[in-house]
Amino acid sequence: MSQRVSRRNFLRTTFGSALGAAFAPSVAAGTRVVSRSGAAGPIAISSGNGLRATTRAVQLMRDGTDVLVSAVSGVNIIEADPEDMTVGYGGLPNEEGIVELDASVMHGPTHRAGAVAGIREIMHPATVALRVMESTDHVMLVGEGAQRFAVAHGFPRENLLTEKARKVWIRWKESRSDRDDWISPEESGFAPLIEKGGTVHCSALDASGDLGGVTTTSGLAFKIPGRVGDSPIVGAGMFVDNEVGSAGATGRGESVILTAGSASIVAAMRRGLEPLEACLEVLRRIARSTRSKHLLEKPGRPNFNVTFYALRKDGQYGSASMLPGKQFAVSDASGNRLEDCPSLFE
Ligand code: ASP
Protein backbone atom coordinates (compact mmCIF):
# COMPACT_ATOMS: atom_id res chain seq x y z
CA MET A 1 0.00 0.00 0.00
CA SER A 2 1.24 3.46 -0.84
CA GLN A 3 1.89 6.32 1.51
CA ARG A 4 -1.42 6.54 3.22
CA VAL A 5 -3.06 5.17 6.28
CA SER A 6 -3.57 1.46 5.80
CA ARG A 7 -7.28 0.91 5.35
CA ARG A 8 -7.28 -2.08 7.64
CA ASN A 9 -5.79 -0.03 10.45
CA PHE A 10 -8.13 2.82 9.72
CA LEU A 11 -11.14 0.56 10.02
CA ARG A 12 -9.78 -1.13 13.11
CA THR A 13 -9.17 2.20 14.80
CA THR A 14 -12.50 3.66 13.81
CA PHE A 15 -14.82 0.77 14.47
CA GLY A 16 -12.77 -1.62 16.59
CA SER A 17 -12.60 0.68 19.56
CA ALA A 18 -15.08 0.55 22.38
CA LEU A 19 -15.12 4.30 21.98
CA GLY A 20 -15.96 4.07 18.28
CA ALA A 21 -18.76 6.59 18.64
CA ALA A 22 -16.38 9.18 20.02
CA PHE A 23 -14.21 9.10 16.90
CA ALA A 24 -14.90 11.43 14.02
CA PRO A 25 -13.25 10.79 10.64
CA SER A 26 -11.64 13.75 8.96
CA VAL A 27 -10.02 14.13 5.56
CA ALA A 28 -6.56 15.57 4.94
CA ALA A 29 -4.42 15.64 1.82
CA GLY A 30 -6.07 12.59 0.31
CA THR A 31 -5.75 10.60 3.48
CA ARG A 32 -8.61 9.50 5.67
CA VAL A 33 -7.60 9.74 9.25
CA VAL A 34 -9.24 9.59 12.61
CA SER A 35 -8.80 11.55 15.76
CA ARG A 36 -10.79 11.51 18.91
CA SER A 37 -12.73 14.69 19.50
CA GLY A 38 -11.56 14.85 23.01
CA ALA A 39 -12.78 16.25 26.22
CA ALA A 40 -10.20 18.38 28.01
CA GLY A 41 -7.76 16.93 30.55
CA PRO A 42 -6.67 15.27 32.63
CA ILE A 43 -5.56 13.04 29.80
CA ALA A 44 -2.30 11.25 29.09
CA ILE A 45 -1.13 9.29 26.07
CA SER A 46 1.97 7.17 25.68
CA SER A 47 3.72 4.51 23.70
CA GLY A 48 2.14 1.04 23.93
CA ASN A 49 4.40 0.03 26.84
CA GLY A 50 3.19 2.99 28.92
CA LEU A 51 -0.34 2.14 30.05
CA ARG A 52 0.76 2.10 33.70
CA ALA A 53 2.46 5.47 33.10
CA THR A 54 -0.64 7.16 31.69
CA THR A 55 -2.80 5.63 34.41
CA ARG A 56 -0.56 7.04 37.15
CA ALA A 57 -0.14 10.40 35.39
CA VAL A 58 -3.90 10.94 35.20
CA GLN A 59 -4.41 9.89 38.82
CA LEU A 60 -1.79 12.40 39.94
CA MET A 61 -3.19 15.21 37.77
CA ARG A 62 -6.63 14.56 39.29
CA ASP A 63 -5.01 15.06 42.71
CA GLY A 64 -3.65 18.42 41.55
CA THR A 65 -0.04 17.39 40.81
CA ASP A 66 1.79 19.43 38.18
CA VAL A 67 1.29 18.07 34.65
CA LEU A 68 4.98 17.31 33.98
CA VAL A 69 5.67 15.89 37.43
CA SER A 70 2.66 13.58 36.84
CA ALA A 71 3.97 12.40 33.46
CA VAL A 72 7.50 11.82 34.83
CA SER A 73 6.12 9.93 37.80
CA GLY A 74 4.19 7.78 35.32
CA VAL A 75 7.23 6.81 33.24
CA ASN A 76 9.25 6.17 36.43
CA ILE A 77 7.20 2.94 36.72
CA ILE A 78 8.49 1.75 33.35
CA GLU A 79 12.06 2.85 34.13
CA ALA A 80 12.05 0.69 37.25
CA ASP A 81 10.54 -2.37 35.54
CA PRO A 82 13.25 -4.94 34.70
CA GLU A 83 10.88 -6.66 32.28
CA ASP A 84 10.83 -3.65 29.93
CA MET A 85 14.17 -4.08 28.16
CA THR A 86 13.95 -0.76 26.32
CA VAL A 87 13.87 1.67 29.24
CA GLY A 88 15.78 2.24 32.48
CA TYR A 89 16.61 -0.74 34.73
CA GLY A 90 16.83 -3.91 32.62
CA GLY A 91 17.29 -1.93 29.39
CA LEU A 92 19.52 -3.58 26.79
CA PRO A 93 23.10 -2.30 26.95
CA ASN A 94 25.46 -0.81 24.38
CA GLU A 95 27.86 -3.01 22.41
CA GLU A 96 30.23 -3.15 25.40
CA GLY A 97 27.50 -4.40 27.76
CA ILE A 98 26.99 -1.04 29.52
CA VAL A 99 23.51 0.42 29.94
CA GLU A 100 23.42 4.07 28.78
CA LEU A 101 20.14 5.93 29.22
CA ASP A 102 18.64 9.02 27.53
CA ALA A 103 15.67 11.16 28.62
CA SER A 104 14.09 14.56 28.12
CA VAL A 105 11.21 16.50 29.64
CA MET A 106 9.39 19.70 28.71
CA HIS A 107 7.01 21.78 30.80
CA GLY A 108 4.36 23.70 28.87
CA PRO A 109 3.47 26.46 31.39
CA THR A 110 7.10 27.61 31.83
CA HIS A 111 8.35 26.55 28.37
CA ARG A 112 11.38 25.01 29.99
CA ALA A 113 13.04 21.69 29.28
CA GLY A 114 15.68 19.37 30.67
CA ALA A 115 17.54 16.38 29.27
CA VAL A 116 20.26 13.85 29.98
CA ALA A 117 22.05 11.67 27.44
CA GLY A 118 24.30 8.64 27.78
CA ILE A 119 23.86 8.57 31.55
CA ARG A 120 25.08 5.40 33.30
CA GLU A 121 24.05 3.70 36.58
CA ILE A 122 21.10 5.99 37.28
CA MET A 123 17.72 4.26 37.12
CA HIS A 124 15.51 7.32 36.60
CA PRO A 125 16.96 9.55 33.86
CA ALA A 126 13.55 11.22 33.36
CA THR A 127 13.66 12.54 36.93
CA VAL A 128 17.27 13.66 36.44
CA ALA A 129 16.12 15.52 33.30
CA LEU A 130 13.43 17.17 35.43
CA ARG A 131 16.11 18.25 37.94
CA VAL A 132 18.24 19.68 35.09
CA MET A 133 15.20 21.73 34.09
CA GLU A 134 14.37 22.84 37.63
CA SER A 135 17.82 23.35 39.11
CA THR A 136 20.09 24.59 36.33
CA ASP A 137 20.15 27.21 33.63
CA HIS A 138 20.96 24.48 31.08
CA VAL A 139 18.84 22.13 29.02
CA MET A 140 21.06 19.06 28.51
CA LEU A 141 23.76 17.25 30.45
CA VAL A 142 25.58 14.24 29.01
CA GLY A 143 27.62 11.25 30.13
CA GLU A 144 29.80 11.58 33.18
CA GLY A 145 28.65 15.13 33.91
CA ALA A 146 25.03 14.02 33.91
CA GLN A 147 25.87 11.17 36.28
CA ARG A 148 27.79 13.45 38.66
CA PHE A 149 24.86 15.91 38.63
CA ALA A 150 22.45 13.06 39.46
CA VAL A 151 24.63 11.78 42.33
CA ALA A 152 24.91 15.33 43.69
CA HIS A 153 21.10 15.43 43.71
CA GLY A 154 20.89 12.21 45.72
CA PHE A 155 20.21 9.66 42.98
CA PRO A 156 21.86 6.35 43.87
CA ARG A 157 24.35 4.71 41.49
CA GLU A 158 23.08 1.24 40.65
CA ASN A 159 23.94 -1.61 38.34
CA LEU A 160 21.22 -1.40 35.67
CA LEU A 161 22.26 -4.49 33.73
CA THR A 162 19.95 -7.32 34.76
CA GLU A 163 20.96 -10.94 34.28
CA LYS A 164 18.33 -11.24 31.55
CA ALA A 165 19.72 -8.23 29.64
CA ARG A 166 23.31 -9.46 30.13
CA LYS A 167 22.40 -12.86 28.65
CA VAL A 168 20.71 -11.24 25.64
CA TRP A 169 23.79 -9.05 25.13
CA ILE A 170 26.22 -11.97 25.34
CA ARG A 171 24.08 -13.97 22.89
CA TRP A 172 24.15 -11.00 20.55
CA LYS A 173 27.95 -10.89 20.78
CA GLU A 174 28.21 -14.62 20.12
CA SER A 175 25.91 -14.58 17.12
CA ARG A 176 27.26 -11.44 15.42
CA SER A 177 29.93 -12.97 13.30
CA ASP A 178 31.61 -16.25 12.44
CA ARG A 179 34.89 -14.38 11.95
CA ASP A 180 35.69 -13.72 15.59
CA ASP A 181 36.36 -15.94 18.58
CA TRP A 182 32.93 -15.62 20.19
CA ILE A 183 31.05 -18.90 19.74
CA SER A 184 27.57 -19.55 21.07
CA PRO A 185 26.48 -22.85 22.57
CA GLU A 186 24.56 -23.39 19.32
CA GLU A 187 27.80 -22.99 17.34
CA SER A 188 26.86 -19.59 16.02
CA GLY A 189 23.60 -20.78 14.49
CA PHE A 190 21.70 -18.76 17.05
CA ALA A 191 20.11 -15.53 15.97
CA PRO A 192 18.42 -13.93 18.97
CA LEU A 193 15.00 -12.56 18.27
CA ILE A 194 15.48 -9.12 19.72
CA GLU A 195 13.49 -6.01 19.10
CA LYS A 196 16.44 -3.61 19.14
CA GLY A 197 14.39 -0.51 19.82
CA GLY A 198 11.81 0.71 22.30
CA THR A 199 11.27 3.69 24.55
CA VAL A 200 8.47 5.17 26.60
CA HIS A 201 7.03 8.57 25.74
CA CYS A 202 4.19 10.24 27.71
CA SER A 203 2.34 13.43 26.81
CA ALA A 204 -0.08 14.85 29.39
CA LEU A 205 -2.73 17.54 29.58
CA ASP A 206 -4.20 18.65 32.91
CA ALA A 207 -7.62 20.07 33.74
CA SER A 208 -6.33 23.66 33.36
CA GLY A 209 -5.12 22.99 29.82
CA ASP A 210 -1.42 22.84 30.69
CA LEU A 211 0.79 20.36 28.88
CA GLY A 212 3.89 18.35 29.68
CA GLY A 213 5.92 15.71 27.87
CA VAL A 214 8.62 13.18 28.71
CA THR A 215 10.55 10.55 26.76
CA THR A 216 12.92 8.05 28.39
CA THR A 217 14.86 5.14 26.89
CA SER A 218 17.86 2.84 26.94
CA GLY A 219 18.16 3.69 23.26
CA LEU A 220 19.10 1.34 20.50
CA ALA A 221 20.26 -2.03 21.83
CA PHE A 222 23.99 -2.72 21.30
CA LYS A 223 24.61 0.83 20.10
CA ILE A 224 28.10 2.22 19.71
CA PRO A 225 29.04 3.60 23.15
CA GLY A 226 28.19 7.28 23.26
CA ARG A 227 25.49 7.05 20.60
CA VAL A 228 22.63 9.41 21.42
CA GLY A 229 19.21 8.94 19.84
CA ASP A 230 16.27 11.27 19.51
CA SER A 231 14.77 10.70 22.97
CA PRO A 232 16.88 13.27 24.90
CA ILE A 233 16.82 15.82 22.10
CA VAL A 234 14.19 18.49 22.68
CA GLY A 235 12.28 18.90 19.43
CA ALA A 236 13.12 15.38 18.22
CA GLY A 237 12.07 12.76 20.79
CA MET A 238 9.65 15.12 22.51
CA PHE A 239 8.37 18.68 22.31
CA VAL A 240 5.72 20.77 24.06
CA ASP A 241 4.19 24.12 23.18
CA ASN A 242 1.62 25.08 25.80
CA GLU A 243 -0.39 27.05 23.24
CA VAL A 244 -0.68 24.07 20.90
CA GLY A 245 0.11 20.60 22.18
CA SER A 246 2.68 17.97 23.04
CA ALA A 247 4.30 15.33 20.83
CA GLY A 248 6.75 12.47 21.19
CA ALA A 249 8.45 9.72 19.25
CA THR A 250 9.66 6.15 19.52
CA GLY A 251 11.50 4.08 16.94
CA ARG A 252 14.56 4.82 14.80
CA GLY A 253 15.89 7.91 16.51
CA GLU A 254 18.27 8.94 13.75
CA SER A 255 15.31 9.46 11.39
CA VAL A 256 13.37 11.38 14.03
CA ILE A 257 16.34 13.70 14.62
CA LEU A 258 16.69 14.36 10.89
CA THR A 259 13.10 15.60 10.66
CA ALA A 260 12.99 17.37 14.04
CA GLY A 261 10.07 14.97 14.50
CA SER A 262 8.22 16.13 17.59
CA ALA A 263 8.72 19.86 16.98
CA SER A 264 7.47 19.33 13.42
CA ILE A 265 4.32 17.63 14.71
CA VAL A 266 3.60 20.48 17.10
CA ALA A 267 4.22 22.97 14.27
CA ALA A 268 1.79 21.05 12.07
CA MET A 269 -0.86 21.15 14.81
CA ARG A 270 -0.24 24.90 15.11
CA ARG A 271 -1.07 25.14 11.39
CA GLY A 272 -4.38 23.44 12.17
CA LEU A 273 -3.73 19.79 11.47
CA GLU A 274 -5.45 17.18 13.59
CA PRO A 275 -2.99 15.29 15.86
CA LEU A 276 -3.12 12.14 13.76
CA GLU A 277 -2.75 14.07 10.50
CA ALA A 278 0.27 15.85 12.00
CA CYS A 279 1.90 12.50 12.91
CA LEU A 280 1.28 11.18 9.39
CA GLU A 281 2.68 14.30 7.75
CA VAL A 282 6.02 13.85 9.51
CA LEU A 283 6.07 10.10 8.81
CA ARG A 284 5.62 10.89 5.11
CA ARG A 285 8.51 13.32 5.33
CA ILE A 286 10.71 10.64 6.87
CA ALA A 287 9.71 8.20 4.11
CA ARG A 288 10.45 10.76 1.39
CA SER A 289 13.79 11.80 2.81
CA THR A 290 15.18 8.32 3.54
CA ARG A 291 17.69 7.66 0.76
CA SER A 292 20.19 5.14 2.21
CA LYS A 293 19.69 1.75 0.60
CA HIS A 294 20.17 -0.18 3.83
CA LEU A 295 17.14 1.66 5.28
CA LEU A 296 14.79 1.00 2.37
CA GLU A 297 12.70 -2.01 1.51
CA LYS A 298 12.16 -0.32 -1.85
CA PRO A 299 12.38 3.33 -2.97
CA GLY A 300 10.09 5.47 -0.82
CA ARG A 301 9.42 2.69 1.67
CA PRO A 302 11.58 2.58 4.80
CA ASN A 303 12.32 -0.79 6.42
CA PHE A 304 12.29 0.62 9.98
CA ASN A 305 9.58 1.78 12.29
CA VAL A 306 8.92 5.17 13.85
CA THR A 307 5.82 5.91 15.93
CA PHE A 308 4.63 9.41 16.78
CA TYR A 309 2.22 10.49 19.52
CA ALA A 310 0.42 13.83 19.59
CA LEU A 311 -1.85 15.43 22.19
CA ARG A 312 -3.49 18.75 21.43
CA LYS A 313 -4.43 21.42 23.95
CA ASP A 314 -8.14 20.73 23.42
CA GLY A 315 -7.70 17.06 24.40
CA GLN A 316 -7.67 15.63 20.89
CA TYR A 317 -4.97 13.04 20.39
CA GLY A 318 -3.54 10.76 17.74
CA SER A 319 -0.70 8.36 17.07
CA ALA A 320 0.63 6.81 13.87
CA SER A 321 3.50 4.56 12.91
CA MET A 322 5.50 3.93 9.77
CA LEU A 323 4.82 0.18 9.82
CA PRO A 324 1.76 -1.63 11.20
CA GLY A 325 1.25 -3.47 14.46
CA LYS A 326 1.85 -0.70 16.98
CA GLN A 327 -0.47 0.42 19.76
CA PHE A 328 -0.51 3.42 22.04
CA ALA A 329 -1.87 3.96 25.54
CA VAL A 330 -4.54 6.45 26.55
CA SER A 331 -5.88 7.42 29.97
CA ASP A 332 -8.71 9.91 30.29
CA ALA A 333 -12.20 10.26 31.75
CA SER A 334 -13.25 7.13 29.83
CA GLY A 335 -10.60 4.99 31.51
CA ASN A 336 -7.28 3.42 30.57
CA ARG A 337 -6.82 1.54 27.30
CA LEU A 338 -4.60 0.64 24.37
CA GLU A 339 -5.60 1.80 20.91
CA ASP A 340 -4.22 0.73 17.53
CA CYS A 341 -1.91 3.12 15.68
CA PRO A 342 -2.84 3.63 12.03
CA SER A 343 0.24 3.04 9.88
CA LEU A 344 1.58 4.78 6.81
CA PHE A 345 2.44 1.47 5.13
CA GLU A 346 0.86 -1.94 5.35
N1 ASP B 1 14.04 6.28 19.72
C1 ASP B 1 14.96 5.47 20.47
C2 ASP B 1 16.36 5.82 20.07
O1 ASP B 1 16.61 5.97 18.89
C3 ASP B 1 14.79 4.00 20.30
C4 ASP B 1 13.40 3.49 20.12
O2 ASP B 1 12.43 4.13 20.50
O3 ASP B 1 13.24 2.39 19.57
O4 ASP B 1 17.22 5.86 20.92
Tab-separated table of C-alpha atoms and ligand atoms in Angstrom, residues 102 196-199 217-220 227-231 249-254, ligand 1:
chain	number	residue	atom	x	y	z
A	102	ASP	CA	18.643	9.018	27.529
A	196	LYS	CA	16.438	-3.612	19.142
A	197	GLY	CA	14.391	-0.505	19.822
A	198	GLY	CA	11.812	0.706	22.303
A	199	THR	CA	11.273	3.686	24.547
A	217	THR	CA	14.860	5.143	26.891
A	218	SER	CA	17.861	2.843	26.945
A	219	GLY	CA	18.162	3.686	23.255
A	220	LEU	CA	19.100	1.344	20.498
A	227	ARG	CA	25.495	7.050	20.595
A	228	VAL	CA	22.633	9.406	21.423
A	229	GLY	CA	19.213	8.942	19.843
A	230	ASP	CA	16.268	11.265	19.513
A	231	SER	CA	14.773	10.702	22.973
A	249	ALA	CA	8.446	9.720	19.247
A	250	THR	CA	9.663	6.149	19.520
A	251	GLY	CA	11.499	4.082	16.937
A	252	ARG	CA	14.564	4.818	14.797
A	253	GLY	CA	15.889	7.912	16.512
A	254	GLU	CA	18.268	8.944	13.747
B	1	ASP	N1	14.043	6.276	19.723
B	1	ASP	C1	14.955	5.472	20.467
B	1	ASP	C2	16.357	5.821	20.066
B	1	ASP	O1	16.609	5.969	18.888
B	1	ASP	C3	14.788	4.001	20.302
B	1	ASP	C4	13.400	3.486	20.122
B	1	ASP	O2	12.434	4.132	20.504
B	1	ASP	O3	13.243	2.390	19.572
B	1	ASP	O4	17.217	5.862	20.919
